[in-house]
Protein backbone atom coordinates (compact mmCIF):
# COMPACT_ATOMS: atom_id res chain seq x y z
CA UNK A 1 0.00 0.00 0.00
CA UNK A 2 3.04 2.32 0.05
CA UNK A 3 3.60 2.49 -3.71
CA UNK A 4 3.00 5.90 -5.27
CA UNK A 5 3.35 6.04 -9.02
CA UNK A 6 3.98 9.80 -9.03
CA UNK A 7 7.66 9.07 -8.29
CA UNK A 8 7.93 7.19 -11.61
CA UNK A 9 5.43 9.06 -13.82
CA UNK A 10 6.60 9.61 -17.37
CA UNK A 11 9.64 7.33 -17.13
CA UNK A 12 10.75 4.96 -19.91
CA UNK A 13 8.40 2.23 -18.73
CA UNK A 14 5.43 4.62 -18.75
CA UNK A 15 6.23 5.82 -22.26
CA UNK A 16 6.38 2.25 -23.58
CA UNK A 17 3.26 1.14 -21.71
CA UNK A 18 1.15 4.18 -22.51
CA UNK A 19 2.17 4.44 -26.15
CA UNK A 20 1.21 0.78 -26.61
CA UNK A 21 -2.08 1.43 -24.81
CA UNK A 22 -2.94 4.25 -27.22
CA UNK A 23 -2.35 1.89 -30.14
CA UNK A 24 -4.55 -0.78 -28.55
CA UNK A 25 -7.35 1.77 -28.17
CA UNK A 26 -6.89 3.03 -31.73
CA UNK A 27 -6.94 -0.46 -33.25
CA UNK A 28 -9.98 -1.52 -31.22
CA UNK A 29 -11.75 1.68 -32.27
CA UNK A 30 -11.60 0.61 -35.92
CA UNK A 31 -14.68 -1.51 -35.27
CA UNK A 32 -18.02 0.19 -34.69
CA UNK A 33 -18.95 -2.03 -31.75
CA UNK A 34 -18.06 -0.31 -28.46
CA UNK A 35 -15.75 -1.79 -25.85
CA UNK A 36 -15.23 -1.26 -22.13
CA UNK A 37 -11.84 -0.23 -20.77
CA UNK A 38 -10.84 -1.75 -17.40
CA UNK A 39 -7.85 -0.70 -15.29
CA UNK A 40 -7.05 -2.91 -12.28
CA UNK A 41 -4.41 -0.70 -10.60
CA UNK A 42 -5.26 2.71 -11.98
CA UNK A 43 -3.23 5.14 -9.85
CA UNK A 44 -4.42 8.75 -9.75
CA UNK A 45 -4.78 9.27 -13.50
CA UNK A 46 -2.93 12.59 -13.78
CA UNK A 47 0.60 13.54 -12.70
CA UNK A 48 2.44 16.80 -12.16
CA UNK A 49 6.02 16.30 -13.33
CA UNK A 50 7.04 19.47 -11.49
CA UNK A 51 5.53 18.18 -8.24
CA UNK A 52 7.63 17.04 -5.30
CA UNK A 53 7.41 13.29 -5.98
CA UNK A 54 8.28 13.36 -9.69
CA UNK A 55 10.96 15.98 -9.15
CA UNK A 56 12.57 13.94 -6.39
CA UNK A 57 13.44 11.12 -8.80
CA UNK A 58 13.51 12.96 -12.14
CA UNK A 59 12.73 9.70 -13.93
CA UNK A 60 10.63 11.49 -16.54
CA UNK A 61 13.81 13.16 -17.82
CA UNK A 62 14.93 9.77 -19.18
CA UNK A 63 11.43 9.08 -20.49
CA UNK A 64 8.83 11.45 -21.89
CA UNK A 65 11.21 14.45 -21.78
CA UNK A 66 13.32 12.74 -24.46
CA UNK A 67 10.32 12.67 -26.81
CA UNK A 68 8.75 16.02 -25.98
CA UNK A 69 10.51 18.16 -28.59
CA UNK A 70 11.68 15.34 -30.86
CA UNK A 71 11.36 16.09 -34.57
CA UNK A 72 11.52 12.42 -35.60
CA UNK A 73 8.32 11.23 -33.90
CA UNK A 74 6.71 8.38 -35.90
CA UNK A 75 3.11 8.86 -37.03
CA UNK A 76 2.06 6.06 -34.65
CA UNK A 77 2.85 8.34 -31.67
CA UNK A 78 0.27 10.94 -32.77
CA UNK A 79 -2.56 10.00 -30.37
CA UNK A 80 -0.21 9.77 -27.40
CA UNK A 81 1.52 13.07 -28.12
CA UNK A 82 -1.75 14.84 -28.88
CA UNK A 83 -3.03 14.08 -25.38
CA UNK A 84 0.24 15.35 -23.92
CA UNK A 85 0.12 18.57 -25.91
CA UNK A 86 -3.54 19.10 -25.03
CA UNK A 87 -2.58 18.80 -21.36
CA UNK A 88 0.39 21.16 -21.78
CA UNK A 89 -0.91 23.85 -24.17
CA UNK A 90 1.84 26.33 -23.30
CA UNK A 91 4.43 24.00 -24.79
CA UNK A 92 6.15 23.33 -21.46
CA UNK A 93 6.13 19.68 -20.32
CA UNK A 94 4.54 19.59 -16.88
CA UNK A 95 1.45 17.35 -16.76
CA UNK A 96 1.52 13.68 -17.66
CA UNK A 97 -1.48 11.36 -18.25
CA UNK A 98 -1.72 8.02 -16.53
CA UNK A 99 -3.55 5.18 -18.23
CA UNK A 100 -6.98 6.33 -16.92
CA UNK A 101 -6.61 9.76 -18.49
CA UNK A 102 -5.38 8.33 -21.78
CA UNK A 103 -8.34 5.94 -21.87
CA UNK A 104 -10.79 8.69 -20.92
CA UNK A 105 -9.55 10.99 -23.68
CA UNK A 106 -9.08 8.42 -26.43
CA UNK A 107 -12.12 6.16 -26.08
CA UNK A 108 -15.34 7.10 -27.81
CA UNK A 109 -18.46 8.63 -26.28
CA UNK A 110 -20.29 5.30 -26.31
CA UNK A 111 -17.57 3.50 -24.35
CA UNK A 112 -17.20 3.04 -20.60
CA UNK A 113 -14.00 3.48 -18.58
CA UNK A 114 -13.95 1.29 -15.45
CA UNK A 115 -11.12 2.13 -13.05
CA UNK A 116 -9.97 0.54 -9.82
CA UNK A 117 -7.47 1.82 -7.26
CA UNK A 118 -6.85 0.26 -3.84
CA UNK A 119 -4.64 2.95 -2.27
CA UNK A 120 -7.08 5.14 -0.23
CA UNK A 121 -5.51 8.51 -0.97
CA UNK A 122 -4.79 7.70 -4.62
CA UNK A 123 -8.35 6.44 -5.00
CA UNK A 124 -9.68 9.76 -3.75
CA UNK A 125 -7.40 11.68 -6.12
CA UNK A 126 -8.46 9.43 -8.99
CA UNK A 127 -12.12 10.18 -8.28
CA UNK A 128 -11.36 13.91 -8.20
CA UNK A 129 -9.43 13.74 -11.48
CA UNK A 130 -12.14 11.76 -13.27
CA UNK A 131 -15.19 13.63 -11.95
CA UNK A 132 -17.46 15.17 -14.52
CA UNK A 133 -17.13 12.37 -17.06
CA UNK A 134 -20.24 10.22 -16.82
CA UNK A 135 -18.55 7.41 -18.79
CA UNK A 136 -16.01 6.84 -16.01
CA UNK A 137 -16.66 4.70 -12.92
CA UNK A 138 -14.06 4.52 -10.14
CA UNK A 139 -13.94 1.51 -7.81
CA UNK A 140 -11.89 1.51 -4.59
CA UNK A 141 -11.21 -2.17 -4.11
CA UNK A 142 -8.67 -4.91 -4.58
CA UNK A 143 -7.32 -4.81 -8.12
CA UNK A 144 -6.95 -8.58 -8.34
CA UNK A 145 -10.73 -8.93 -8.00
CA UNK A 146 -11.50 -6.80 -11.07
CA UNK A 147 -11.75 -9.68 -13.62
CA UNK A 148 -14.22 -11.56 -11.44
CA UNK A 149 -16.12 -8.42 -10.41
CA UNK A 150 -16.49 -6.69 -13.78
CA UNK A 151 -16.24 -9.33 -16.52
CA UNK A 152 -18.01 -10.12 -18.75
CA UNK A 153 -19.08 -6.63 -19.79
CA UNK A 154 -22.29 -5.69 -21.59
CA UNK A 155 -20.32 -4.23 -24.51
CA UNK A 156 -19.15 -7.73 -25.59
CA UNK A 157 -15.61 -6.33 -26.06
CA UNK A 158 -13.14 -5.40 -23.33
CA UNK A 159 -9.65 -3.92 -23.05
CA UNK A 160 -8.08 -4.49 -19.65
CA UNK A 161 -4.77 -3.18 -18.27
CA UNK A 162 -3.22 -5.09 -15.38
CA UNK A 163 -0.47 -2.88 -13.96
CA UNK A 164 0.30 -3.61 -10.29
CA UNK A 165 3.12 -1.94 -8.32
CA UNK A 166 5.13 -5.18 -7.98
CA UNK A 167 5.87 -4.52 -4.32
CA UNK A 168 4.99 -8.08 -3.27
CA UNK A 169 6.90 -11.19 -4.30
CA UNK A 170 3.78 -12.97 -5.58
CA UNK A 171 2.53 -10.25 -7.91
CA UNK A 172 3.77 -11.86 -11.12
CA UNK A 173 1.92 -15.01 -10.16
CA UNK A 174 -1.17 -12.95 -9.35
CA UNK A 175 -0.96 -11.29 -12.77
CA UNK A 176 -1.11 -14.69 -14.43
CA UNK A 177 -4.06 -15.69 -12.23
CA UNK A 178 -5.86 -12.44 -13.10
CA UNK A 179 -5.34 -13.09 -16.80
CA UNK A 180 -6.62 -16.64 -16.42
CA UNK A 181 -9.70 -15.28 -14.59
CA UNK A 182 -10.31 -12.71 -17.32
CA UNK A 183 -10.01 -15.23 -20.16
CA UNK A 184 -12.21 -17.68 -18.27
CA UNK A 185 -14.95 -15.10 -17.81
CA UNK A 186 -14.70 -13.39 -21.21
CA UNK A 187 -12.47 -15.24 -23.65
CA UNK A 188 -12.19 -12.40 -26.16
CA UNK A 189 -10.84 -9.89 -23.60
CA UNK A 190 -7.82 -7.95 -24.84
CA UNK A 191 -5.66 -7.90 -21.70
CA UNK A 192 -2.28 -6.21 -21.31
CA UNK A 193 -0.07 -7.00 -18.31
CA UNK A 194 2.77 -4.59 -17.61
CA UNK A 195 5.79 -6.06 -15.79
CA UNK A 196 9.34 -5.01 -14.84
CA UNK A 197 12.34 -6.67 -16.48
CA UNK A 198 14.74 -7.26 -13.59
CA UNK A 199 15.07 -10.74 -12.07
CA UNK A 200 15.55 -13.25 -14.89
CA UNK A 201 14.72 -16.26 -12.73
CA UNK A 202 11.43 -14.71 -11.64
CA UNK A 203 10.67 -13.77 -15.23
CA UNK A 204 11.24 -17.33 -16.44
CA UNK A 205 8.62 -18.58 -13.97
CA UNK A 206 6.31 -15.75 -14.99
CA UNK A 207 6.53 -16.64 -18.67
CA UNK A 208 5.69 -20.24 -17.83
CA UNK A 209 2.67 -19.14 -15.78
CA UNK A 210 1.48 -16.87 -18.60
CA UNK A 211 1.81 -19.68 -21.14
CA UNK A 212 -0.51 -21.75 -18.95
CA UNK A 213 -3.33 -19.21 -18.71
CA UNK A 214 -5.34 -20.63 -21.59
CA UNK A 215 -5.37 -17.37 -23.52
CA UNK A 216 -6.18 -17.91 -27.21
CA UNK A 217 -2.98 -16.02 -28.10
CA UNK A 218 -0.45 -14.07 -26.06
CA UNK A 219 2.15 -11.63 -27.37
CA UNK A 220 5.28 -10.81 -25.31
CA UNK A 221 6.84 -7.39 -25.94
CA UNK A 222 9.84 -5.98 -24.05
CA UNK A 223 11.73 -2.70 -24.23
CA UNK A 224 15.19 -2.62 -22.63
CA UNK A 225 17.15 0.46 -21.54
CA UNK A 226 20.04 -1.52 -19.98
CA UNK A 227 21.51 -4.96 -20.79
CA UNK A 228 19.55 -7.82 -19.24
CA UNK A 229 22.40 -8.73 -16.89
CA UNK A 230 22.75 -5.25 -15.33
CA UNK A 231 22.46 -5.84 -11.54
CA UNK A 232 20.18 -3.89 -9.19
CA UNK A 233 18.46 -2.07 -12.01
CA UNK A 234 15.15 -1.79 -13.82
CA UNK A 235 16.64 -2.98 -17.09
CA UNK A 236 13.41 -2.45 -18.97
CA UNK A 237 9.78 -3.42 -18.96
CA UNK A 238 7.42 -5.72 -20.77
CA UNK A 239 3.82 -6.13 -21.84
CA UNK A 240 2.15 -9.50 -22.16
CA UNK A 241 -0.87 -8.88 -24.40
CA UNK A 242 -3.64 -11.45 -24.71
CA UNK A 243 -5.76 -11.33 -27.87
CA UNK A 244 -3.91 -8.35 -29.38
CA UNK A 245 -5.95 -6.72 -32.14
CA UNK A 246 -4.90 -7.30 -35.73
CA UNK A 247 -2.22 -4.83 -36.74
CA UNK A 248 -0.60 -4.35 -33.34
CA UNK A 249 2.36 -6.65 -33.96
CA UNK A 250 3.18 -4.84 -37.20
CA UNK A 251 2.88 -1.42 -35.52
CA UNK A 252 5.14 -2.43 -32.65
CA UNK A 253 7.78 -3.72 -35.06
CA UNK A 254 7.87 -0.19 -36.41
CA UNK A 255 7.81 1.58 -33.04
CA UNK A 256 10.11 -0.53 -30.88
CA UNK A 257 13.43 0.06 -32.67
CA UNK A 258 12.78 3.80 -32.54
CA UNK A 259 11.79 3.67 -28.85
CA UNK A 260 14.85 1.58 -27.98
CA UNK A 261 17.09 4.12 -29.68
CA UNK A 262 15.37 7.10 -27.99
CA UNK A 263 14.97 5.68 -24.48
CA UNK A 264 18.05 3.44 -24.15
CA UNK A 265 20.33 4.49 -21.30
CA UNK A 266 23.39 2.26 -21.25
CA UNK A 267 21.93 0.15 -24.07
CA UNK A 268 18.58 0.19 -25.84
CA UNK A 269 17.07 -3.01 -27.19
CA UNK A 270 13.74 -4.75 -27.67
CA UNK A 271 12.21 -8.12 -28.37
CA UNK A 272 8.79 -9.45 -29.34
CA UNK A 273 7.47 -12.99 -29.71
CA UNK A 274 4.46 -15.16 -29.01
CA UNK A 275 4.18 -16.92 -25.65
CA UNK A 276 0.99 -18.49 -26.98
CA UNK A 277 0.71 -18.66 -30.75
CA UNK A 278 -2.75 -18.54 -32.32
CA UNK A 279 -3.98 -22.01 -33.22
Coordinates of C-alpha atoms in Angstrom, one line a residue:
X1 CA 0.0 0.0 0.0
X2 CA 3.0 2.3 0.0
X3 CA 3.6 2.5 -3.7
X4 CA 3.0 5.9 -5.3
X5 CA 3.3 6.0 -9.0
X6 CA 4.0 9.8 -9.0
X7 CA 7.7 9.1 -8.3
X8 CA 7.9 7.2 -11.6
X9 CA 5.4 9.1 -13.8
X10 CA 6.6 9.6 -17.4
X11 CA 9.6 7.3 -17.1
X12 CA 10.8 5.0 -19.9
X13 CA 8.4 2.2 -18.7
X14 CA 5.4 4.6 -18.8
X15 CA 6.2 5.8 -22.3
X16 CA 6.4 2.3 -23.6
X17 CA 3.3 1.1 -21.7
X18 CA 1.2 4.2 -22.5
X19 CA 2.2 4.4 -26.1
X20 CA 1.2 0.8 -26.6
X21 CA -2.1 1.4 -24.8
X22 CA -2.9 4.2 -27.2
X23 CA -2.4 1.9 -30.1
X24 CA -4.6 -0.8 -28.5
X25 CA -7.3 1.8 -28.2
X26 CA -6.9 3.0 -31.7
X27 CA -6.9 -0.5 -33.2
X28 CA -10.0 -1.5 -31.2
X29 CA -11.7 1.7 -32.3
X30 CA -11.6 0.6 -35.9
X31 CA -14.7 -1.5 -35.3
X32 CA -18.0 0.2 -34.7
X33 CA -18.9 -2.0 -31.7
X34 CA -18.1 -0.3 -28.5
X35 CA -15.8 -1.8 -25.8
X36 CA -15.2 -1.3 -22.1
X37 CA -11.8 -0.2 -20.8
X38 CA -10.8 -1.7 -17.4
X39 CA -7.9 -0.7 -15.3
X40 CA -7.1 -2.9 -12.3
X41 CA -4.4 -0.7 -10.6
X42 CA -5.3 2.7 -12.0
X43 CA -3.2 5.1 -9.8
X44 CA -4.4 8.8 -9.8
X45 CA -4.8 9.3 -13.5
X46 CA -2.9 12.6 -13.8
X47 CA 0.6 13.5 -12.7
X48 CA 2.4 16.8 -12.2
X49 CA 6.0 16.3 -13.3
X50 CA 7.0 19.5 -11.5
X51 CA 5.5 18.2 -8.2
X52 CA 7.6 17.0 -5.3
X53 CA 7.4 13.3 -6.0
X54 CA 8.3 13.4 -9.7
X55 CA 11.0 16.0 -9.2
X56 CA 12.6 13.9 -6.4
X57 CA 13.4 11.1 -8.8
X58 CA 13.5 13.0 -12.1
X59 CA 12.7 9.7 -13.9
X60 CA 10.6 11.5 -16.5
X61 CA 13.8 13.2 -17.8
X62 CA 14.9 9.8 -19.2
X63 CA 11.4 9.1 -20.5
X64 CA 8.8 11.5 -21.9
X65 CA 11.2 14.4 -21.8
X66 CA 13.3 12.7 -24.5
X67 CA 10.3 12.7 -26.8
X68 CA 8.7 16.0 -26.0
X69 CA 10.5 18.2 -28.6
X70 CA 11.7 15.3 -30.9
X71 CA 11.4 16.1 -34.6
X72 CA 11.5 12.4 -35.6
X73 CA 8.3 11.2 -33.9
X74 CA 6.7 8.4 -35.9
X75 CA 3.1 8.9 -37.0
X76 CA 2.1 6.1 -34.6
X77 CA 2.9 8.3 -31.7
X78 CA 0.3 10.9 -32.8
X79 CA -2.6 10.0 -30.4
X80 CA -0.2 9.8 -27.4
X81 CA 1.5 13.1 -28.1
X82 CA -1.8 14.8 -28.9
X83 CA -3.0 14.1 -25.4
X84 CA 0.2 15.4 -23.9
X85 CA 0.1 18.6 -25.9
X86 CA -3.5 19.1 -25.0
X87 CA -2.6 18.8 -21.4
X88 CA 0.4 21.2 -21.8
X89 CA -0.9 23.9 -24.2
X90 CA 1.8 26.3 -23.3
X91 CA 4.4 24.0 -24.8
X92 CA 6.1 23.3 -21.5
X93 CA 6.1 19.7 -20.3
X94 CA 4.5 19.6 -16.9
X95 CA 1.5 17.4 -16.8
X96 CA 1.5 13.7 -17.7
X97 CA -1.5 11.4 -18.2
X98 CA -1.7 8.0 -16.5
X99 CA -3.5 5.2 -18.2
X100 CA -7.0 6.3 -16.9
X101 CA -6.6 9.8 -18.5
X102 CA -5.4 8.3 -21.8
X103 CA -8.3 5.9 -21.9
X104 CA -10.8 8.7 -20.9
X105 CA -9.6 11.0 -23.7
X106 CA -9.1 8.4 -26.4
X107 CA -12.1 6.2 -26.1
X108 CA -15.3 7.1 -27.8
X109 CA -18.5 8.6 -26.3
X110 CA -20.3 5.3 -26.3
X111 CA -17.6 3.5 -24.3
X112 CA -17.2 3.0 -20.6
X113 CA -14.0 3.5 -18.6
X114 CA -13.9 1.3 -15.4
X115 CA -11.1 2.1 -13.1
X116 CA -10.0 0.5 -9.8
X117 CA -7.5 1.8 -7.3
X118 CA -6.9 0.3 -3.8
X119 CA -4.6 2.9 -2.3
X120 CA -7.1 5.1 -0.2
X121 CA -5.5 8.5 -1.0
X122 CA -4.8 7.7 -4.6
X123 CA -8.3 6.4 -5.0
X124 CA -9.7 9.8 -3.8
X125 CA -7.4 11.7 -6.1
X126 CA -8.5 9.4 -9.0
X127 CA -12.1 10.2 -8.3
X128 CA -11.4 13.9 -8.2
X129 CA -9.4 13.7 -11.5
X130 CA -12.1 11.8 -13.3
X131 CA -15.2 13.6 -11.9
X132 CA -17.5 15.2 -14.5
X133 CA -17.1 12.4 -17.1
X134 CA -20.2 10.2 -16.8
X135 CA -18.5 7.4 -18.8
X136 CA -16.0 6.8 -16.0
X137 CA -16.7 4.7 -12.9
X138 CA -14.1 4.5 -10.1
X139 CA -13.9 1.5 -7.8
X140 CA -11.9 1.5 -4.6
X141 CA -11.2 -2.2 -4.1
X142 CA -8.7 -4.9 -4.6
X143 CA -7.3 -4.8 -8.1
X144 CA -6.9 -8.6 -8.3
X145 CA -10.7 -8.9 -8.0
X146 CA -11.5 -6.8 -11.1
X147 CA -11.7 -9.7 -13.6
X148 CA -14.2 -11.6 -11.4
X149 CA -16.1 -8.4 -10.4
X150 CA -16.5 -6.7 -13.8
X151 CA -16.2 -9.3 -16.5
X152 CA -18.0 -10.1 -18.7
X153 CA -19.1 -6.6 -19.8
X154 CA -22.3 -5.7 -21.6
X155 CA -20.3 -4.2 -24.5
X156 CA -19.1 -7.7 -25.6
X157 CA -15.6 -6.3 -26.1
X158 CA -13.1 -5.4 -23.3
X159 CA -9.7 -3.9 -23.1
X160 CA -8.1 -4.5 -19.6
X161 CA -4.8 -3.2 -18.3
X162 CA -3.2 -5.1 -15.4
X163 CA -0.5 -2.9 -14.0
X164 CA 0.3 -3.6 -10.3
X165 CA 3.1 -1.9 -8.3
X166 CA 5.1 -5.2 -8.0
X167 CA 5.9 -4.5 -4.3
X168 CA 5.0 -8.1 -3.3
X169 CA 6.9 -11.2 -4.3
X170 CA 3.8 -13.0 -5.6
X171 CA 2.5 -10.2 -7.9
X172 CA 3.8 -11.9 -11.1
X173 CA 1.9 -15.0 -10.2
X174 CA -1.2 -12.9 -9.4
X175 CA -1.0 -11.3 -12.8
X176 CA -1.1 -14.7 -14.4
X177 CA -4.1 -15.7 -12.2
X178 CA -5.9 -12.4 -13.1
X179 CA -5.3 -13.1 -16.8
X180 CA -6.6 -16.6 -16.4
X181 CA -9.7 -15.3 -14.6
X182 CA -10.3 -12.7 -17.3
X183 CA -10.0 -15.2 -20.2
X184 CA -12.2 -17.7 -18.3
X185 CA -14.9 -15.1 -17.8
X186 CA -14.7 -13.4 -21.2
X187 CA -12.5 -15.2 -23.6
X188 CA -12.2 -12.4 -26.2
X189 CA -10.8 -9.9 -23.6
X190 CA -7.8 -7.9 -24.8
X191 CA -5.7 -7.9 -21.7
X192 CA -2.3 -6.2 -21.3
X193 CA -0.1 -7.0 -18.3
X194 CA 2.8 -4.6 -17.6
X195 CA 5.8 -6.1 -15.8
X196 CA 9.3 -5.0 -14.8
X197 CA 12.3 -6.7 -16.5
X198 CA 14.7 -7.3 -13.6
X199 CA 15.1 -10.7 -12.1
X200 CA 15.5 -13.2 -14.9
X201 CA 14.7 -16.3 -12.7
X202 CA 11.4 -14.7 -11.6
X203 CA 10.7 -13.8 -15.2
X204 CA 11.2 -17.3 -16.4
X205 CA 8.6 -18.6 -14.0
X206 CA 6.3 -15.8 -15.0
X207 CA 6.5 -16.6 -18.7
X208 CA 5.7 -20.2 -17.8
X209 CA 2.7 -19.1 -15.8
X210 CA 1.5 -16.9 -18.6
X211 CA 1.8 -19.7 -21.1
X212 CA -0.5 -21.8 -18.9
X213 CA -3.3 -19.2 -18.7
X214 CA -5.3 -20.6 -21.6
X215 CA -5.4 -17.4 -23.5
X216 CA -6.2 -17.9 -27.2
X217 CA -3.0 -16.0 -28.1
X218 CA -0.4 -14.1 -26.1
X219 CA 2.2 -11.6 -27.4
X220 CA 5.3 -10.8 -25.3
X221 CA 6.8 -7.4 -25.9
X222 CA 9.8 -6.0 -24.1
X223 CA 11.7 -2.7 -24.2
X224 CA 15.2 -2.6 -22.6
X225 CA 17.2 0.5 -21.5
X226 CA 20.0 -1.5 -20.0
X227 CA 21.5 -5.0 -20.8
X228 CA 19.6 -7.8 -19.2
X229 CA 22.4 -8.7 -16.9
X230 CA 22.8 -5.3 -15.3
X231 CA 22.5 -5.8 -11.5
X232 CA 20.2 -3.9 -9.2
X233 CA 18.5 -2.1 -12.0
X234 CA 15.1 -1.8 -13.8
X235 CA 16.6 -3.0 -17.1
X236 CA 13.4 -2.4 -19.0
X237 CA 9.8 -3.4 -19.0
X238 CA 7.4 -5.7 -20.8
X239 CA 3.8 -6.1 -21.8
X240 CA 2.1 -9.5 -22.2
X241 CA -0.9 -8.9 -24.4
X242 CA -3.6 -11.5 -24.7
X243 CA -5.8 -11.3 -27.9
X244 CA -3.9 -8.4 -29.4
X245 CA -6.0 -6.7 -32.1
X246 CA -4.9 -7.3 -35.7
X247 CA -2.2 -4.8 -36.7
X248 CA -0.6 -4.4 -33.3
X249 CA 2.4 -6.7 -34.0
X250 CA 3.2 -4.8 -37.2
X251 CA 2.9 -1.4 -35.5
X252 CA 5.1 -2.4 -32.6
X253 CA 7.8 -3.7 -35.1
X254 CA 7.9 -0.2 -36.4
X255 CA 7.8 1.6 -33.0
X256 CA 10.1 -0.5 -30.9
X257 CA 13.4 0.1 -32.7
X258 CA 12.8 3.8 -32.5
X259 CA 11.8 3.7 -28.9
X260 CA 14.9 1.6 -28.0
X261 CA 17.1 4.1 -29.7
X262 CA 15.4 7.1 -28.0
X263 CA 15.0 5.7 -24.5
X264 CA 18.0 3.4 -24.2
X265 CA 20.3 4.5 -21.3
X266 CA 23.4 2.3 -21.3
X267 CA 21.9 0.1 -24.1
X268 CA 18.6 0.2 -25.8
X269 CA 17.1 -3.0 -27.2
X270 CA 13.7 -4.8 -27.7
X271 CA 12.2 -8.1 -28.4
X272 CA 8.8 -9.4 -29.3
X273 CA 7.5 -13.0 -29.7
X274 CA 4.5 -15.2 -29.0
X275 CA 4.2 -16.9 -25.7
X276 CA 1.0 -18.5 -27.0
X277 CA 0.7 -18.7 -30.8
X278 CA -2.8 -18.5 -32.3
X279 CA -4.0 -22.0 -33.2

